Coordinates of C-alpha atoms (C1' of nucleotides) in Angstrom, one line a residue:
Chain A
M1 CA -43.3 -14.8 -9.8
T2 CA -45.7 -12.3 -8.2
T3 CA -44.6 -8.8 -7.9
K4 CA -44.7 -9.2 -4.0
Q5 CA -42.3 -12.1 -4.3
K6 CA -40.1 -9.9 -6.9
I7 CA -40.0 -7.1 -4.5
L8 CA -38.5 -9.5 -1.9
N9 CA -35.8 -11.2 -4.1
E10 CA -34.7 -7.9 -5.4
A11 CA -34.6 -6.3 -1.7
M12 CA -32.6 -9.3 -0.4
T13 CA -30.3 -9.1 -3.3
L14 CA -29.6 -5.0 -2.4
F15 CA -29.4 -5.8 1.4
A16 CA -26.6 -8.6 0.6
E17 CA -24.6 -6.1 -1.1
R18 CA -24.8 -3.1 0.8
G19 CA -27.1 -3.4 4.2
Y20 CA -30.8 -2.6 5.1
S21 CA -29.6 1.6 5.7
A22 CA -27.6 2.1 2.6
V23 CA -30.2 0.4 0.0
C24 CA -33.6 3.4 -0.9
V25 CA -36.6 1.8 -1.8
G26 CA -36.5 3.7 -4.9
E27 CA -33.9 0.9 -5.9
I28 CA -35.7 -1.7 -4.8
A29 CA -38.8 -0.5 -7.1
E30 CA -36.1 0.0 -10.2
A31 CA -34.8 -3.5 -10.0
V32 CA -38.5 -5.1 -9.9
G33 CA -39.4 -2.5 -12.8
I34 CA -41.6 -0.4 -11.0
K35 CA -42.0 2.9 -9.5
A36 CA -41.4 3.7 -5.4
P37 CA -44.2 4.2 -4.4
S38 CA -46.1 1.5 -5.9
L39 CA -43.9 -0.4 -3.3
Y40 CA -46.2 0.7 -0.6
K41 CA -49.2 -1.3 -2.0
H42 CA -47.6 -4.4 -1.0
F43 CA -45.5 -3.6 1.8
K44 CA -46.3 -0.7 4.3
S45 CA -42.8 0.4 4.8
K46 CA -39.1 -0.6 4.3
Q47 CA -38.9 -2.2 7.5
D48 CA -41.9 -4.8 6.6
I49 CA -39.9 -5.7 3.5
F50 CA -37.0 -6.8 5.8
N51 CA -39.6 -8.7 8.1
A52 CA -41.1 -9.8 5.9
I53 CA -37.6 -11.7 4.2
L54 CA -36.9 -12.8 7.3
D55 CA -40.4 -14.4 7.7
E56 CA -39.8 -16.1 4.6
M57 CA -36.9 -17.9 5.5
R58 CA -37.8 -18.9 8.7
S59 CA -40.5 -20.8 7.1
N60 CA -38.5 -22.1 4.6
Y61 CA -35.6 -23.1 6.9
D62 CA -36.8 -26.6 8.1
K63 CA -37.7 -27.4 4.3
Q64 CA -34.5 -26.0 3.3
A65 CA -32.3 -27.6 5.6
A66 CA -34.0 -31.4 4.8
A67 CA -33.6 -30.9 1.5
L68 CA -29.8 -31.1 2.0
N69 CA -29.7 -32.9 5.3
I70 CA -27.5 -30.6 6.8
N71 CA -29.3 -28.6 9.6
G72 CA -32.4 -29.9 11.5
N73 CA -32.7 -32.8 13.8
K74 CA -33.2 -35.1 11.4
A75 CA -29.3 -36.3 11.9
E76 CA -30.2 -39.3 13.9
G77 CA -31.8 -40.7 10.8
D78 CA -29.5 -39.8 8.6
A79 CA -26.2 -40.9 10.5
P80 CA -26.3 -44.6 9.0
V81 CA -26.3 -43.2 5.3
F82 CA -23.0 -41.5 6.4
A83 CA -21.2 -44.6 8.2
L84 CA -22.1 -46.9 5.7
V85 CA -20.8 -45.7 2.1
S86 CA -17.6 -45.3 0.9
E87 CA -14.7 -43.6 3.0
D88 CA -14.5 -40.9 1.0
V89 CA -18.2 -39.8 3.1
L90 CA -16.3 -37.3 4.9
V91 CA -15.0 -35.5 2.5
Q92 CA -18.1 -35.9 -0.1
M93 CA -19.7 -34.3 2.9
G94 CA -18.4 -31.4 4.0
I95 CA -17.8 -30.4 0.1
E96 CA -21.2 -30.7 -0.6
L97 CA -22.0 -28.6 2.8
F98 CA -19.7 -25.9 1.4
R99 CA -21.0 -25.9 -2.1
F100 CA -24.9 -25.6 -1.1
F101 CA -24.3 -23.1 1.4
L102 CA -22.2 -21.1 -1.5
H103 CA -23.9 -21.4 -4.1
D104 CA -27.5 -21.5 -3.2
D105 CA -28.6 -18.2 -4.5
Y106 CA -31.3 -17.8 -1.3
A107 CA -29.0 -19.0 1.2
S108 CA -25.8 -17.2 0.0
K109 CA -27.8 -14.0 -0.2
F110 CA -29.5 -14.1 2.9
R111 CA -26.6 -15.3 5.1
K112 CA -24.7 -12.1 3.6
M113 CA -27.6 -10.0 4.6
L114 CA -27.2 -11.5 7.8
T115 CA -24.0 -10.9 8.1
I116 CA -24.3 -6.7 7.8
E117 CA -27.3 -6.9 9.7
Q118 CA -26.4 -9.3 12.3
F119 CA -25.5 -6.6 14.9
H120 CA -28.6 -4.7 14.2
N121 CA -30.3 -6.5 18.0
S122 CA -30.6 -9.7 19.7
E123 CA -33.2 -11.4 17.2
L124 CA -30.6 -11.0 14.3
S125 CA -27.6 -12.0 16.3
M126 CA -29.2 -15.3 17.7
L127 CA -30.7 -16.3 14.0
Y128 CA -27.1 -16.4 12.6
S129 CA -25.8 -18.2 15.6
K130 CA -28.7 -20.7 15.0
Q131 CA -28.0 -21.3 11.5
Y132 CA -24.6 -21.0 10.7
V133 CA -23.2 -22.1 13.9
D134 CA -25.4 -24.0 16.5
D135 CA -27.5 -26.0 14.5
P136 CA -24.5 -27.3 12.0
L137 CA -22.8 -28.3 15.1
V138 CA -25.3 -30.0 16.9
Y139 CA -26.2 -31.8 13.4
Q140 CA -22.6 -32.6 12.8
S141 CA -22.2 -33.9 16.6
T142 CA -25.0 -36.5 16.0
I143 CA -23.5 -38.0 12.7
F144 CA -20.1 -38.2 14.7
A145 CA -21.6 -39.6 17.2
Y146 CA -23.1 -42.6 15.3
I147 CA -20.0 -43.3 13.8
S148 CA -17.6 -43.3 17.0
A149 CA -20.7 -45.8 18.2
S150 CA -20.2 -47.8 15.5
G151 CA -16.5 -48.2 15.8
G152 CA -15.0 -46.2 12.8
F153 CA -13.4 -43.6 15.4
I154 CA -11.3 -42.9 18.3
N155 CA -13.4 -42.4 21.3
A156 CA -13.5 -38.5 21.3
D157 CA -16.2 -36.0 22.5
P158 CA -18.4 -35.7 19.1
N159 CA -19.3 -31.7 20.1
I160 CA -15.3 -31.2 19.7
M161 CA -15.3 -33.2 16.6
A162 CA -18.3 -31.9 14.8
L163 CA -16.3 -28.4 15.7
H164 CA -13.5 -29.9 14.2
F165 CA -15.2 -30.3 11.4
Y166 CA -17.2 -27.5 10.8
A167 CA -15.2 -25.0 11.8
P168 CA -13.1 -24.9 8.9
I169 CA -15.5 -25.4 6.3
Y170 CA -17.3 -22.2 8.0
M171 CA -14.6 -20.1 7.9
M172 CA -13.6 -21.0 4.3
L173 CA -17.4 -20.4 3.2
T174 CA -17.3 -16.7 5.2
M175 CA -14.0 -15.9 3.2
C176 CA -15.8 -17.1 -0.2
D177 CA -18.4 -14.8 0.6
R178 CA -16.1 -11.7 0.2
Q179 CA -14.0 -13.2 -2.2
P180 CA -15.7 -15.8 -4.7
E181 CA -12.7 -15.6 -6.8
R182 CA -10.9 -17.6 -3.8
E183 CA -13.4 -20.9 -4.2
K184 CA -10.7 -23.0 -5.7
E185 CA -8.3 -22.6 -3.1
A186 CA -11.2 -22.7 -0.4
L187 CA -11.5 -26.5 -2.1
Q188 CA -9.0 -27.9 -1.9
L189 CA -8.1 -26.7 1.7
I190 CA -11.2 -28.0 2.8
E191 CA -10.7 -31.5 1.2
E192 CA -7.1 -32.0 2.7
H193 CA -8.7 -30.4 5.7
I194 CA -11.2 -33.4 6.1
K195 CA -8.6 -36.0 5.0
Q196 CA -6.4 -34.9 7.6
F197 CA -9.4 -34.7 10.1
R198 CA -9.9 -38.7 9.0
A199 CA -6.4 -39.7 9.5
V200 CA -6.3 -38.3 13.0
Y201 CA -9.6 -39.5 14.1
S202 CA -9.5 -42.7 12.7
K203 CA -8.6 -46.2 14.8
D204 CA -6.4 -47.0 12.0
G205 CA -4.5 -44.1 11.9
Q206 CA -3.3 -42.4 8.3
T207 CA -5.1 -43.2 5.6
Chain B
M1 CA -6.5 13.3 23.0
T2 CA -7.4 15.4 20.6
T3 CA -10.8 16.2 19.0
K4 CA -9.8 14.2 15.9
Q5 CA -8.9 11.2 17.2
K6 CA -12.0 11.7 19.9
I7 CA -14.0 11.8 16.6
L8 CA -11.8 8.9 15.3
N9 CA -12.6 6.9 18.2
E10 CA -16.6 7.6 18.4
A11 CA -17.0 7.1 14.5
M12 CA -15.7 3.6 14.7
T13 CA -17.6 2.5 17.8
L14 CA -20.9 4.1 15.9
F15 CA -20.1 1.9 12.9
A16 CA -19.2 -1.2 14.7
E17 CA -22.4 -1.0 16.3
R18 CA -24.7 -0.1 13.0
G19 CA -22.8 0.0 10.2
Y20 CA -21.1 3.4 8.3
S21 CA -24.7 3.9 6.3
A22 CA -27.1 3.9 9.4
V23 CA -24.7 6.9 11.1
C24 CA -25.2 10.1 10.8
V25 CA -22.0 12.7 11.5
G26 CA -25.0 14.4 14.0
E27 CA -24.7 11.3 16.1
I28 CA -21.1 11.1 15.4
A29 CA -20.3 14.6 16.4
E30 CA -23.0 14.6 19.5
A31 CA -20.8 11.7 20.5
V32 CA -18.1 13.6 20.4
G33 CA -19.2 16.3 22.7
I34 CA -19.7 19.2 18.9
K35 CA -22.0 20.0 16.6
A36 CA -22.5 18.3 13.2
P37 CA -20.3 21.2 11.1
S38 CA -17.6 21.2 13.4
L39 CA -16.3 17.9 12.5
Y40 CA -15.8 19.7 8.7
K41 CA -12.9 21.3 10.2
H42 CA -11.3 18.2 10.9
F43 CA -12.5 15.9 8.0
K44 CA -13.3 17.0 4.7
S45 CA -16.5 14.5 4.8
K46 CA -18.3 11.6 6.2
Q47 CA -16.2 9.0 4.1
D48 CA -13.0 11.2 5.2
I49 CA -13.7 10.0 8.6
F50 CA -14.2 6.2 7.6
N51 CA -10.9 6.4 5.6
A52 CA -9.0 7.9 8.5
I53 CA -10.2 5.0 10.5
L54 CA -9.0 2.6 8.0
D55 CA -5.1 4.3 7.6
E56 CA -5.1 4.3 11.1
M57 CA -5.8 0.4 11.5
R58 CA -3.3 0.3 8.6
S59 CA -0.6 2.0 10.4
N60 CA -0.9 0.1 14.2
Y61 CA -1.3 -3.6 12.3
D62 CA 1.8 -4.4 12.4
K63 CA 2.6 -3.0 15.8
Q64 CA -0.7 -4.4 17.6
A65 CA 0.3 -7.9 15.9
A66 CA 3.9 -7.8 17.6
A67 CA 2.5 -6.7 20.6
L68 CA 0.7 -10.2 21.1
N69 CA 3.0 -12.0 18.6
I70 CA -0.4 -13.7 17.1
N71 CA 0.2 -12.7 13.4
G72 CA 2.5 -11.0 11.4
N73 CA 5.6 -12.3 10.2
K74 CA 7.7 -13.0 13.6
A75 CA 6.1 -16.2 13.8
E76 CA 9.6 -18.2 13.2
G77 CA 11.0 -15.9 16.1
D78 CA 8.6 -16.6 18.4
A79 CA 8.4 -20.5 17.9
P80 CA 11.1 -21.8 20.4
V81 CA 9.6 -20.3 23.0
F82 CA 6.4 -22.0 22.1
A83 CA 7.9 -25.4 21.7
L84 CA 9.9 -25.1 24.9
V85 CA 7.5 -23.8 27.7
S86 CA 4.9 -26.5 29.7
E87 CA 2.6 -28.9 27.9
D88 CA -0.4 -26.5 28.3
V89 CA 1.0 -23.9 26.0
L90 CA -1.3 -24.1 23.1
V91 CA -4.1 -24.1 25.6
Q92 CA -2.8 -20.8 26.6
M93 CA -1.9 -19.7 22.9
G94 CA -5.4 -20.2 22.0
I95 CA -6.7 -18.5 24.9
E96 CA -5.2 -15.6 24.8
L97 CA -5.3 -15.4 21.2
F98 CA -8.8 -15.6 22.0
R99 CA -9.2 -12.9 24.7
F100 CA -7.3 -10.4 23.2
F101 CA -9.0 -10.3 19.9
L102 CA -12.1 -10.5 21.9
H103 CA -11.6 -7.5 24.6
D104 CA -9.2 -5.4 23.6
D105 CA -11.5 -2.2 22.8
Y106 CA -9.8 -0.8 19.1
A107 CA -9.2 -4.8 17.6
S108 CA -13.0 -5.6 18.7
K109 CA -14.2 -2.3 17.4
F110 CA -12.7 -2.5 13.9
R111 CA -13.7 -6.2 13.4
K112 CA -17.1 -5.8 14.1
M113 CA -17.1 -2.5 11.5
L114 CA -15.0 -4.4 9.4
T115 CA -17.3 -7.2 9.1
I116 CA -20.3 -5.3 8.4
E117 CA -18.8 -3.4 5.6
Q118 CA -16.6 -6.4 4.5
F119 CA -18.9 -6.2 1.4
H120 CA -18.5 -3.1 0.2
N121 CA -15.3 -3.3 -1.8
S122 CA -13.1 -5.3 -2.5
E123 CA -10.3 -3.5 -0.5
L124 CA -12.4 -3.9 2.7
S125 CA -12.5 -7.8 1.7
M126 CA -9.1 -8.3 1.2
L127 CA -8.5 -6.6 4.8
Y128 CA -10.6 -8.9 6.2
S129 CA -9.2 -11.7 4.9
K130 CA -5.8 -10.5 5.9
Q131 CA -6.3 -9.8 9.6
Y132 CA -8.9 -12.2 10.4
V133 CA -8.1 -15.6 7.9
D134 CA -4.7 -15.8 6.0
D135 CA -1.9 -13.7 8.8
P136 CA -3.4 -16.0 11.5
L137 CA -3.3 -18.9 9.7
V138 CA 0.3 -18.5 8.3
Y139 CA 1.5 -17.5 11.8
Q140 CA 0.2 -20.6 13.0
S141 CA 1.4 -22.7 10.8
T142 CA 4.9 -21.2 11.0
I143 CA 4.7 -22.3 14.9
F144 CA 3.3 -26.0 13.8
A145 CA 5.7 -26.4 11.5
Y146 CA 8.5 -25.5 14.1
I147 CA 6.8 -27.8 16.4
S148 CA 6.4 -30.6 13.9
A149 CA 10.1 -30.5 13.2
S150 CA 11.0 -30.5 16.7
G151 CA 8.9 -33.9 16.7
G152 CA 6.5 -33.2 19.3
F153 CA 3.7 -33.5 16.9
I154 CA 2.8 -36.5 14.0
N155 CA 3.8 -35.6 10.9
A156 CA 1.1 -33.2 9.2
D157 CA 0.8 -30.5 6.9
P158 CA 1.2 -27.2 9.0
N159 CA -1.3 -25.1 7.0
I160 CA -3.8 -27.9 8.1
M161 CA -2.9 -28.0 11.6
A162 CA -3.3 -24.1 11.5
L163 CA -6.3 -24.3 10.0
H164 CA -7.5 -27.0 12.2
F165 CA -6.1 -25.1 15.5
Y166 CA -7.2 -21.4 14.5
A167 CA -10.7 -22.0 12.5
P168 CA -12.8 -23.0 16.0
I169 CA -10.9 -20.2 17.4
Y170 CA -12.1 -17.4 14.8
M171 CA -15.9 -18.9 14.7
M172 CA -16.1 -18.8 18.1
L173 CA -14.7 -15.2 18.3
T174 CA -17.2 -14.0 15.8
M175 CA -19.8 -15.8 17.8
C176 CA -19.1 -13.6 20.5
D177 CA -18.9 -10.5 18.7
R178 CA -22.2 -11.0 18.4
Q179 CA -23.3 -12.7 21.3
P180 CA -20.8 -11.5 24.7
E181 CA -23.1 -13.0 26.7
R182 CA -21.9 -16.7 25.4
E183 CA -18.3 -15.8 26.2
K184 CA -18.2 -18.5 29.0
E185 CA -19.2 -21.2 26.7
A186 CA -17.1 -20.3 23.7
L187 CA -14.1 -20.2 26.1
Q188 CA -15.0 -23.9 27.5
L189 CA -14.9 -25.0 23.9
I190 CA -12.2 -23.3 22.8
E191 CA -10.3 -25.5 25.9
E192 CA -11.7 -28.7 24.7
H193 CA -11.4 -28.2 20.9
I194 CA -7.3 -27.8 22.2
K195 CA -7.2 -30.6 24.4
Q196 CA -8.2 -32.7 21.6
F197 CA -6.4 -31.0 19.1
R198 CA -3.3 -31.8 21.0
A199 CA -4.7 -35.1 21.6
V200 CA -4.7 -36.1 18.2
Y201 CA -1.3 -34.7 16.7
S202 CA 0.8 -35.5 19.6
K203 CA 2.8 -38.4 18.9
D204 CA 2.1 -40.5 22.4
G205 CA -1.9 -40.0 21.4
Q206 CA -4.1 -38.8 24.2
T207 CA -3.1 -37.2 27.3
Chain C
dG1 C1' -51.3 -2.2 -8.8
dT2 C1' -49.0 1.0 -11.1
dC3 C1' -48.7 6.0 -11.9
dT4 C1' -47.6 10.9 -10.8
dA5 C1' -47.1 14.6 -7.6
dT6 C1' -45.9 15.9 -3.5
dA7 C1' -45.4 16.2 1.5
dA8 C1' -42.0 15.8 5.5
dG9 C1' -38.3 15.3 7.2
dA10 C1' -33.2 13.5 7.6
dA11 C1' -28.6 13.8 6.2
dG12 C1' -24.5 15.7 4.2
dA13 C1' -22.1 19.7 3.5
dT14 C1' -21.2 25.3 3.4
dA15 C1' -20.8 30.3 4.5
dG16 C1' -20.2 33.4 8.2
dA17 C1' -20.1 35.0 12.9
dC18 C1' -17.7 34.8 17.3
Chain D
dG1 C1' -12.5 25.4 16.2
dT2 C1' -16.9 25.9 17.5
dC3 C1' -21.0 28.1 16.9
dT4 C1' -26.1 28.9 14.3
dA5 C1' -28.0 29.3 9.9
dT6 C1' -29.1 27.7 5.7
dC7 C1' -28.5 25.2 1.2
dT8 C1' -29.6 21.1 -1.4
dT9 C1' -30.0 16.9 -1.9
dC10 C1' -31.7 12.3 -0.9
dT11 C1' -35.2 9.2 1.2
dT12 C1' -39.4 7.6 3.0
dA13 C1' -44.1 7.7 2.8
dT14 C1' -49.1 9.4 1.4
dA15 C1' -52.5 11.5 -1.7
dG16 C1' -55.0 10.6 -5.4
dA17 C1' -55.7 9.9 -10.9
dC18 C1' -56.2 6.0 -13.7

DNA sequence: GTCTATAAGAAGATAGAC
DNA sequence: GTCTATCTTCTTATAGAC
């Protein structure tokens, strides 16, 4: 890994723990294993490091989303997969969504960083909403529209179904970001949540 | 209002916008209308101001919760009220929950501040989870347990019902914290969410 | 590309007059 | 309780040797 990349990684780690303004360039340098002035051979300012982290995420976002089929606009292509496999597919989908978002080192740190910095300006506000609210809802919505059309669910607005499915997962995710020790509890709640979600939305009632 | 109280208010406003470490004591002083050194006649340090804000919230919390019957442990006493009024009571409850949390100046600022500072230490993590996850869920859960017992809903785990009811509201609330311009959209989603929630959980099906 | 030295300024906090 | 003046330390950033 290049020094430039190391700087981005260590900076994001620190920003995710304490926020941009609480971290000084000397700490980033120390984490990388160099002295502060050397940073300025790679980035022209502290703000430039932060911007580079954002740029990196933006260019990786579609790739990441595609990797797990979580966000993005490939949902229509994915829906048949979900609709045709075992009936616990929803539970699997939710748990995997949760686990990936929570444990992926890069995704997790970036989300915490963005959580801390989300109020700093409207660009960051929009980015947060897009990545952790709007895109997942659009994706889930497409899936539920497909499943509904296939006749597996009662007739209901797929957007609201997506909200019902995703919001509890989102809340448990942000909870585990601040309290990782509650992951087990969160996973169990998510599993029960999805089972009940299936029960109330499926045509044949409870399972 | 005393100068001491003014300091707490202005400090919280600034902390809610940019976080503790990005705000300097001179800015707080300027917002209050005094010079920085004068602050130290009221608080012994910048950290002391932050701690005082937390203390103030802790001592107000039960009072606030009681005011709107949103959190706390009075749920059992409140449930009959909810169960006996018109059938749109759930929508009203959700909308009011949302509106109060979003628009109450003190509650709103404190929540944003805590959102930014939640990763700083475990005390703040626990405080966030308690106020915005655990307590609301416990309260809602008690209500749904009561409504279920009254026979209005299908037989389902009240904890999961509370999660289904509250999580979408929580997600829309945190969205509006960073994007207040989306309140209208959020309110409409919440209304549709609750109507569908009622539809899938009520014994007689859709309304 | 990394270092030491250092500039230049910001920030938290104190002293002491009024 | 508020002010001005000041101290001290921290922090970002640059200069210039290697």
